[in-house]
Amino acid sequence: MRVVITQIAATSHLCLTAPIGWALKAAGHDVVVATQPDLLNAVNNTGLTGVAVGKEARLAERMANLQPEETIHGTEYDITETRPHVLTYEYTRDTLAALASPLSLDLMVDDTMYDDLVAFCRHWKPDLVVWDSVTFSGPVAATVCGAAHVRTTCGLDHWARMRELFLRLRKDRPGAGDEDPVRDWVAAKLAKYGCDYDESVILGHATLDSVPSWLRYPTESAHLPMRYVAHNNPGAFPSWLSESIPDRPRVCLTMGVSLEEVWRTGATFALKDLYEAIVDLNVEVIVLSEPPFGDSVTAIPDNIKFAGFVPNNFLLKSCAAIIHHGGWGTTATAILNGVPQIIIPHSVYDAHQLAEGVATRGAGVHLPPDQVSAASLRRELQRVLEEQTFARSAAEIRQDMLSMPTPHDIVKDLDDLVSRHRQATPMR
């Protein structure tokens, strides 16, 4: 069958979708990754075939030039909100309305991507569209050409959780009628291409979810659990990683790629706190970035190595702990390798909830940025390294993840889904 994978121009999202692309391709299917032009080089580096749709996203540049009130981050609405007293009918309705608008989803995917992807799908006629959960041009194009479509998550599925909560609250809301800002948003996009509203556009015919069951929010939508497979940007296996066996615990520190590539924000704590925290500890800290420039270089302790880019999945196999920002890719790679985590979460999306979930399972520490100091970082690092319960819990949740179906296993489910869809919906 023919498969289109589509997503926004964010490398971290590509790292999550590439493994299902490989699995489909290895099973003999034709796979194309349709994305904004600024991600094509990264797509090519995965070994998959890319096609440019829409104009360049330039997400980091555009986000840096926008005022807070021009994005959803400048509003009072948060899709990751879970406090019951906040989640009123009005709040859930208005949060979804803010997301389905130029403040959020239309900021990441503009009309040119919709037009180009629809045109490509009309021409190529895919049987299946796999779409990143914030890239709604995917299900729209799939509906226009009659293809089956499934979405992929990039963390906890707050969109499905909030959508289902809104519909439940609306039933008990006098005077609410059938108001639905997401339906109206989707209907307008479909109408542009001559199609009627289709509810499946909102949550897909199914969702490929790499979040383990103990961390996942229960939703009513069809979820296909799929084991997270670590994929990093292409990079050489460094000689020092294979040659050196550290005689002291090795700790990885990374802030991922999304903070800089999309959000233009830096680390969630100051490097000087790290320097002071570990200067006299018997540890080796590998920092996955280039060394800082200027006078601060002389203050770098001898037990810190700025390694630039190193494939994290391989580095973590030699690590006793990891300190990071709470992105799903980094969190999942640490889980996959059974490495205890110190998560200092950034404020974007659900990092704080991932941190709390890992901490609740005993596999790491949730250290909020406003509580970070040299003393607290040192204390928590020593705890994670010295208390064996962290390592045992990390090993347990690793086994949970390894028990999930692999992308290879999921291909059969996708074949079946496409077959059922063909019987119910003739191709346009």
PDB file of N, CA and C in Angstrom, residues 92-168:
ATOM      1  N   THR A  92     -12.752  24.280  29.143  1.00  0.00           N
ATOM      2  CA  THR A  92     -12.416  23.269  28.136  1.00  0.00           C
ATOM      3  C   THR A  92     -12.817  23.740  26.736  1.00  0.00           C
ATOM      4  N   ARG A  93     -13.984  24.352  26.619  1.00  0.00           N
ATOM      5  CA  ARG A  93     -14.428  24.860  25.315  1.00  0.00           C
ATOM      6  C   ARG A  93     -13.462  25.905  24.780  1.00  0.00           C
ATOM      7  N   ASP A  94     -13.088  26.856  25.620  1.00  0.00           N
ATOM      8  CA  ASP A  94     -12.254  27.964  25.163  1.00  0.00           C
ATOM      9  C   ASP A  94     -10.803  27.534  24.937  1.00  0.00           C
ATOM     10  N   THR A  95     -10.346  26.525  25.679  1.00  0.00           N
ATOM     11  CA  THR A  95      -9.000  25.994  25.438  1.00  0.00           C
ATOM     12  C   THR A  95      -8.929  25.349  24.067  1.00  0.00           C
ATOM     13  N   LEU A  96      -9.926  24.530  23.738  1.00  0.00           N
ATOM     14  CA  LEU A  96      -9.956  23.894  22.425  1.00  0.00           C
ATOM     15  C   LEU A  96     -10.091  24.931  21.316  1.00  0.00           C
ATOM     16  N   ALA A  97     -10.890  25.982  21.567  1.00  0.00           N
ATOM     17  CA  ALA A  97     -11.045  27.041  20.568  1.00  0.00           C
ATOM     18  C   ALA A  97      -9.737  27.784  20.339  1.00  0.00           C
ATOM     19  N   ALA A  98      -8.964  28.010  21.416  1.00  0.00           N
ATOM     20  CA  ALA A  98      -7.676  28.696  21.283  1.00  0.00           C
ATOM     21  C   ALA A  98      -6.666  27.843  20.527  1.00  0.00           C
ATOM     22  N   LEU A  99      -6.720  26.529  20.729  1.00  0.00           N
ATOM     23  CA  LEU A  99      -5.814  25.644  20.007  1.00  0.00           C
ATOM     24  C   LEU A  99      -6.164  25.589  18.526  1.00  0.00           C
ATOM     25  N   ALA A 100      -7.444  25.466  18.236  1.00  0.00           N
ATOM     26  CA  ALA A 100      -7.893  25.388  16.842  1.00  0.00           C
ATOM     27  C   ALA A 100      -8.049  26.792  16.272  1.00  0.00           C
ATOM     28  N   SER A 101      -6.932  27.501  16.208  1.00  0.00           N
ATOM     29  CA  SER A 101      -6.965  28.906  15.785  1.00  0.00           C
ATOM     30  C   SER A 101      -5.568  29.345  15.371  1.00  0.00           C
ATOM     31  N   PRO A 102      -5.428  30.576  14.875  1.00  0.00           N
ATOM     32  CA  PRO A 102      -4.093  31.093  14.532  1.00  0.00           C
ATOM     33  C   PRO A 102      -3.159  31.245  15.728  1.00  0.00           C
ATOM     34  N   LEU A 103      -3.673  31.088  16.950  1.00  0.00           N
ATOM     35  CA  LEU A 103      -2.822  31.148  18.133  1.00  0.00           C
ATOM     36  C   LEU A 103      -1.985  29.888  18.301  1.00  0.00           C
ATOM     37  N   SER A 104      -2.388  28.801  17.649  1.00  0.00           N
ATOM     38  CA  SER A 104      -1.708  27.528  17.902  1.00  0.00           C
ATOM     39  C   SER A 104      -1.594  26.670  16.654  1.00  0.00           C
ATOM     40  N   LEU A 105      -2.592  25.821  16.385  1.00  0.00           N
ATOM     41  CA  LEU A 105      -2.475  24.853  15.299  1.00  0.00           C
ATOM     42  C   LEU A 105      -2.321  25.518  13.939  1.00  0.00           C
ATOM     43  N   ASP A 106      -3.036  26.610  13.705  1.00  0.00           N
ATOM     44  CA  ASP A 106      -2.895  27.317  12.430  1.00  0.00           C
ATOM     45  C   ASP A 106      -1.612  28.126  12.360  1.00  0.00           C
ATOM     46  N   LEU A 107      -0.967  28.314  13.488  1.00  0.00           N
ATOM     47  CA  LEU A 107       0.335  28.965  13.501  1.00  0.00           C
ATOM     48  C   LEU A 107       1.407  27.997  13.012  1.00  0.00           C
ATOM     49  N   MET A 108       1.266  26.718  13.365  1.00  0.00           N
ATOM     50  CA  MET A 108       2.263  25.716  12.972  1.00  0.00           C
ATOM     51  C   MET A 108       2.045  25.189  11.564  1.00  0.00           C
ATOM     52  N   VAL A 109       0.780  25.095  11.149  1.00  0.00           N
ATOM     53  CA  VAL A 109       0.450  24.546   9.832  1.00  0.00           C
ATOM     54  C   VAL A 109      -0.475  25.531   9.123  1.00  0.00           C
ATOM     55  N   ASP A 110       0.064  26.222   8.117  1.00  0.00           N
ATOM     56  CA  ASP A 110      -0.736  27.246   7.441  1.00  0.00           C
ATOM     57  C   ASP A 110      -1.462  26.670   6.228  1.00  0.00           C
ATOM     58  N   ASP A 111      -2.205  27.532   5.536  1.00  0.00           N
ATOM     59  CA  ASP A 111      -3.028  27.084   4.408  1.00  0.00           C
ATOM     60  C   ASP A 111      -2.211  26.464   3.292  1.00  0.00           C
ATOM     61  N   THR A 112      -0.969  26.920   3.112  1.00  0.00           N
ATOM     62  CA  THR A 112      -0.175  26.378   2.004  1.00  0.00           C
ATOM     63  C   THR A 112       0.142  24.898   2.220  1.00  0.00           C
ATOM     64  N   MET A 113       0.326  24.494   3.469  1.00  0.00           N
ATOM     65  CA  MET A 113       0.589  23.078   3.731  1.00  0.00           C
ATOM     66  C   MET A 113      -0.663  22.254   3.476  1.00  0.00           C
ATOM     67  N   TYR A 114      -1.829  22.764   3.884  1.00  0.00           N
ATOM     68  CA  TYR A 114      -3.083  22.070   3.579  1.00  0.00           C
ATOM     69  C   TYR A 114      -3.249  21.917   2.070  1.00  0.00           C
ATOM     70  N   ASP A 115      -3.099  23.016   1.323  1.00  0.00           N
ATOM     71  CA  ASP A 115      -3.326  22.982  -0.125  1.00  0.00           C
ATOM     72  C   ASP A 115      -2.377  22.006  -0.817  1.00  0.00           C
ATOM     73  N   ASP A 116      -1.096  22.078  -0.468  1.00  0.00           N
ATOM     74  CA  ASP A 116      -0.105  21.231  -1.130  1.00  0.00           C
ATOM     75  C   ASP A 116      -0.279  19.762  -0.767  1.00  0.00           C
ATOM     76  N   LEU A 117      -0.601  19.480   0.497  1.00  0.00           N
ATOM     77  CA  LEU A 117      -0.769  18.085   0.903  1.00  0.00           C
ATOM     78  C   LEU A 117      -2.021  17.481   0.271  1.00  0.00           C
ATOM     79  N   VAL A 118      -3.104  18.254   0.219  1.00  0.00           N
ATOM     80  CA  VAL A 118      -4.315  17.775  -0.453  1.00  0.00           C
ATOM     81  C   VAL A 118      -4.021  17.481  -1.921  1.00  0.00           C
ATOM     82  N   ALA A 119      -3.304  18.402  -2.577  1.00  0.00           N
ATOM     83  CA  ALA A 119      -2.976  18.203  -3.989  1.00  0.00           C
ATOM     84  C   ALA A 119      -2.112  16.952  -4.185  1.00  0.00           C
ATOM     85  N   PHE A 120      -1.124  16.761  -3.304  1.00  0.00           N
ATOM     86  CA  PHE A 120      -0.252  15.591  -3.421  1.00  0.00           C
ATOM     87  C   PHE A 120      -1.048  14.305  -3.214  1.00  0.00           C
ATOM     88  N   CYS A 121      -1.908  14.282  -2.201  1.00  0.00           N
ATOM     89  CA  CYS A 121      -2.679  13.069  -1.922  1.00  0.00           C
ATOM     90  C   CYS A 121      -3.700  12.777  -3.029  1.00  0.00           C
ATOM     91  N   ARG A 122      -4.266  13.804  -3.607  1.00  0.00           N
ATOM     92  CA  ARG A 122      -5.173  13.582  -4.740  1.00  0.00           C
ATOM     93  C   ARG A 122      -4.424  12.941  -5.902  1.00  0.00           C
ATOM     94  N   HIS A 123      -3.173  13.339  -6.083  1.00  0.00           N
ATOM     95  CA  HIS A 123      -2.365  12.808  -7.180  1.00  0.00           C
ATOM     96  C   HIS A 123      -1.833  11.410  -6.869  1.00  0.00           C
ATOM     97  N   TRP A 124      -1.254  11.224  -5.671  1.00  0.00           N
ATOM     98  CA  TRP A 124      -0.552   9.971  -5.340  1.00  0.00           C
ATOM     99  C   TRP A 124      -1.491   8.892  -4.825  1.00  0.00           C
ATOM    100  N   LYS A 125      -2.638   9.323  -4.301  1.00  0.00           N
ATOM    101  CA  LYS A 125      -3.674   8.416  -3.814  1.00  0.00           C
ATOM    102  C   LYS A 125      -3.159   7.413  -2.763  1.00  0.00           C
ATOM    103  N   PRO A 126      -2.746   7.900  -1.601  1.00  0.00           N
ATOM    104  CA  PRO A 126      -2.292   6.983  -0.545  1.00  0.00           C
ATOM    105  C   PRO A 126      -3.448   6.163   0.005  1.00  0.00           C
ATOM    106  N   ASP A 127      -3.108   4.995   0.513  1.00  0.00           N
ATOM    107  CA  ASP A 127      -4.089   4.167   1.200  1.00  0.00           C
ATOM    108  C   ASP A 127      -4.180   4.536   2.675  1.00  0.00           C
ATOM    109  N   LEU A 128      -3.074   5.088   3.200  1.00  0.00           N
ATOM    110  CA  LEU A 128      -2.995   5.402   4.630  1.00  0.00           C
ATOM    111  C   LEU A 128      -2.210   6.692   4.818  1.00  0.00           C
ATOM    112  N   VAL A 129      -2.709   7.548   5.702  1.00  0.00           N
ATOM    113  CA  VAL A 129      -1.985   8.750   6.111  1.00  0.00           C
ATOM    114  C   VAL A 129      -1.716   8.640   7.609  1.00  0.00           C
ATOM    115  N   VAL A 130      -0.454   8.757   7.977  1.00  0.00           N
ATOM    116  CA  VAL A 130      -0.043   8.769   9.384  1.00  0.00           C
ATOM    117  C   VAL A 130       0.326  10.195   9.723  1.00  0.00           C
ATOM    118  N   TRP A 131      -0.375  10.790  10.674  1.00  0.00           N
ATOM    119  CA  TRP A 131      -0.173  12.219  10.916  1.00  0.00           C
ATOM    120  C   TRP A 131       0.198  12.509  12.363  1.00  0.00           C
ATOM    121  N   ASP A 132       1.179  13.383  12.473  1.00  0.00           N
ATOM    122  CA  ASP A 132       1.597  13.911  13.765  1.00  0.00           C
ATOM    123  C   ASP A 132       0.416  14.658  14.388  1.00  0.00           C
ATOM    124  N   SER A 133       0.214  14.500  15.676  1.00  0.00           N
ATOM    125  CA  SER A 133      -1.037  14.931  16.316  1.00  0.00           C
ATOM    126  C   SER A 133      -1.316  16.429  16.267  1.00  0.00           C
ATOM    127  N   VAL A 134      -0.350  17.241  15.836  1.00  0.00           N
ATOM    128  CA  VAL A 134      -0.623  18.676  15.679  1.00  0.00           C
ATOM    129  C   VAL A 134      -0.689  19.072  14.212  1.00  0.00           C
ATOM    130  N   THR A 135      -0.626  18.095  13.307  1.00  0.00           N
ATOM    131  CA  THR A 135      -0.570  18.384  11.877  1.00  0.00           C
ATOM    132  C   THR A 135      -1.888  17.977  11.235  1.00  0.00           C
ATOM    133  N   PHE A 136      -2.909  18.829  11.357  1.00  0.00           N
ATOM    134  CA  PHE A 136      -4.250  18.471  10.919  1.00  0.00           C
ATOM    135  C   PHE A 136      -4.435  18.536   9.409  1.00  0.00           C
ATOM    136  N   SER A 137      -3.435  19.005   8.696  1.00  0.00           N
ATOM    137  CA  SER A 137      -3.503  18.883   7.237  1.00  0.00           C
ATOM    138  C   SER A 137      -3.526  17.404   6.853  1.00  0.00           C
ATOM    139  N   GLY A 138      -2.976  16.533   7.701  1.00  0.00           N
ATOM    140  CA  GLY A 138      -2.960  15.099   7.430  1.00  0.00           C
ATOM    141  C   GLY A 138      -4.339  14.483   7.343  1.00  0.00           C
ATOM    142  N   PRO A 139      -5.167  14.568   8.398  1.00  0.00           N
ATOM    143  CA  PRO A 139      -6.491  13.952   8.310  1.00  0.00           C
ATOM    144  C   PRO A 139      -7.400  14.646   7.307  1.00  0.00           C
ATOM    145  N   VAL A 140      -7.206  15.953   7.103  1.00  0.00           N
ATOM    146  CA  VAL A 140      -8.004  16.649   6.085  1.00  0.00           C
ATOM    147  C   VAL A 140      -7.679  16.085   4.702  1.00  0.00           C
ATOM    148  N   ALA A 141      -6.398  15.965   4.369  1.00  0.00           N
ATOM    149  CA  ALA A 141      -6.010  15.428   3.070  1.00  0.00           C
ATOM    150  C   ALA A 141      -6.463  13.976   2.918  1.00  0.00           C
ATOM    151  N   ALA A 142      -6.362  13.198   4.001  1.00  0.00           N
ATOM    152  CA  ALA A 142      -6.808  11.803   3.946  1.00  0.00           C
ATOM    153  C   ALA A 142      -8.301  11.725   3.656  1.00  0.00           C
ATOM    154  N   THR A 143      -9.087  12.580   4.295  1.00  0.00           N
ATOM    155  CA  THR A 143     -10.531  12.587   4.074  1.00  0.00           C
ATOM    156  C   THR A 143     -10.861  12.987   2.644  1.00  0.00           C
ATOM    157  N   VAL A 144     -10.144  13.974   2.121  1.00  0.00           N
ATOM    158  CA  VAL A 144     -10.391  14.439   0.760  1.00  0.00           C
ATOM    159  C   VAL A 144     -10.157  13.318  -0.256  1.00  0.00           C
ATOM    160  N   CYS A 145      -9.095  12.514  -0.046  1.00  0.00           N
ATOM    161  CA  CYS A 145      -8.782  11.467  -1.024  1.00  0.00           C
ATOM    162  C   CYS A 145      -9.331  10.101  -0.634  1.00  0.00           C
ATOM    163  N   GLY A 146      -9.992  10.005   0.512  1.00  0.00           N
ATOM    164  CA  GLY A 146     -10.632   8.755   0.912  1.00  0.00           C
ATOM    165  C   GLY A 146      -9.730   7.763   1.591  1.00  0.00           C
ATOM    166  N   ALA A 147      -8.567   8.188   2.085  1.00  0.00           N
ATOM    167  CA  ALA A 147      -7.623   7.266   2.716  1.00  0.00           C
ATOM    168  C   ALA A 147      -7.954   7.062   4.188  1.00  0.00           C
ATOM    169  N   ALA A 148      -7.534   5.926   4.717  1.00  0.00           N
ATOM    170  CA  ALA A 148      -7.553   5.728   6.158  1.00  0.00           C
ATOM    171  C   ALA A 148      -6.474   6.608   6.771  1.00  0.00           C
ATOM    172  N   HIS A 149      -6.637   6.969   8.033  1.00  0.00           N
ATOM    173  CA  HIS A 149      -5.606   7.797   8.659  1.00  0.00           C
ATOM    174  C   HIS A 149      -5.522   7.530  10.154  1.00  0.00           C
ATOM    175  N   VAL A 150      -4.291   7.561  10.663  1.00  0.00           N
ATOM    176  CA  VAL A 150      -4.029   7.392  12.087  1.00  0.00           C
ATOM    177  C   VAL A 150      -3.081   8.488  12.528  1.00  0.00           C
ATOM    178  N   ARG A 151      -3.222   8.891  13.774  1.00  0.00           N
ATOM    179  CA  ARG A 151      -2.335   9.933  14.284  1.00  0.00           C
ATOM    180  C   ARG A 151      -1.321   9.335  15.243  1.00  0.00           C
ATOM    181  N   THR A 152      -0.247  10.058  15.442  1.00  0.00           N
ATOM    182  CA  THR A 152       0.781   9.663  16.395  1.00  0.00           C
ATOM    183  C   THR A 152       0.854  10.710  17.493  1.00  0.00           C
ATOM    184  N   THR A 153       1.169  10.289  18.702  1.00  0.00           N
ATOM    185  CA  THR A 153       1.281  11.224  19.811  1.00  0.00           C
ATOM    186  C   THR A 153       2.729  11.675  19.982  1.00  0.00           C
ATOM    187  N   CYS A 154       2.893  12.819  20.621  1.00  0.00           N
ATOM    188  CA  CYS A 154       4.240  13.325  20.927  1.00  0.00           C
ATOM    189  C   CYS A 154       4.368  13.554  22.426  1.00  0.00           C
ATOM    190  N   GLY A 155       3.718  12.687  23.179  1.00  0.00           N
ATOM    191  CA  GLY A 155       3.672  12.812  24.627  1.00  0.00           C
ATOM    192  C   GLY A 155       2.306  12.344  25.091  1.00  0.00           C
ATOM    193  N   LEU A 156       1.850  12.833  26.208  1.00  0.00           N
ATOM    194  CA  LEU A 156       0.533  12.472  26.717  1.00  0.00           C
ATOM    195  C   LEU A 156      -0.557  13.017  25.801  1.00  0.00           C
ATOM    196  N   ASP A 157      -1.635  12.258  25.662  1.00  0.00           N
ATOM    197  CA  ASP A 157      -2.678  12.612  24.695  1.00  0.00           C
ATOM    198  C   ASP A 157      -3.686  13.575  25.321  1.00  0.00           C
ATOM    199  N   HIS A 158      -3.246  14.794  25.553  1.00  0.00           N
ATOM    200  CA  HIS A 158      -4.122  15.795  26.162  1.00  0.00           C
ATOM    201  C   HIS A 158      -5.230  16.239  25.215  1.00  0.00           C
ATOM    202  N   TRP A 159      -4.973  16.203  23.920  1.00  0.00           N
ATOM    203  CA  TRP A 159      -5.993  16.623  22.955  1.00  0.00           C
ATOM    204  C   TRP A 159      -7.220  15.710  23.063  1.00  0.00           C
ATOM    205  N   ALA A 160      -7.021  14.398  23.065  1.00  0.00           N
ATOM    206  CA  ALA A 160      -8.151  13.468  23.195  1.00  0.00           C
ATOM    207  C   ALA A 160      -8.809  13.610  24.560  1.00  0.00           C
ATOM    208  N   ARG A 161      -7.992  13.731  25.599  1.00  0.00           N
ATOM    209  CA  ARG A 161      -8.540  13.878  26.953  1.00  0.00           C
ATOM    210  C   ARG A 161      -9.426  15.105  27.048  1.00  0.00           C
ATOM    211  N   MET A 162      -8.952  16.244  26.554  1.00  0.00           N
ATOM    212  CA  MET A 162      -9.708  17.485  26.655  1.00  0.00           C
ATOM    213  C   MET A 162     -10.940  17.464  25.748  1.00  0.00           C
ATOM    214  N   ARG A 163     -10.800  16.882  24.569  1.00  0.00           N
ATOM    215  CA  ARG A 163     -11.930  16.781  23.646  1.00  0.00           C
ATOM    216  C   ARG A 163     -13.060  15.964  24.263  1.00  0.00           C
ATOM    217  N   GLU A 164     -12.724  14.813  24.815  1.00  0.00           N
ATOM    218  CA  GLU A 164     -13.740  13.947  25.403  1.00  0.00           C
ATOM    219  C   GLU A 164     -14.365  14.591  26.642  1.00  0.00           C
ATOM    220  N   LEU A 165     -13.568  15.294  27.428  1.00  0.00           N
ATOM    221  CA  LEU A 165     -14.099  15.992  28.590  1.00  0.00           C
ATOM    222  C   LEU A 165     -15.079  17.075  28.165  1.00  0.00           C
ATOM    223  N   PHE A 166     -14.731  17.829  27.132  1.00  0.00           N
ATOM    224  CA  PHE A 166     -15.626  18.879  26.630  1.00  0.00           C
ATOM    225  C   PHE A 166     -16.977  18.289  26.227  1.00  0.00           C
ATOM    226  N   LEU A 167     -16.974  17.185  25.503  1.00  0.00           N
ATOM    227  CA  LEU A 167     -18.231  16.598  25.042  1.00  0.00           C
ATOM    228  C   LEU A 167     -19.065  16.091  26.213  1.00  0.00           C
ATOM    229  N   ARG A 168     -18.415  15.543  27.244  1.00  0.00           N
ATOM    230  CA  ARG A 168     -19.161  15.096  28.427  1.00  0.00           C
ATOM    231  C   ARG A 168     -19.767  16.278  29.162  1.00  0.00           C
TER     232      ARG A 168
END
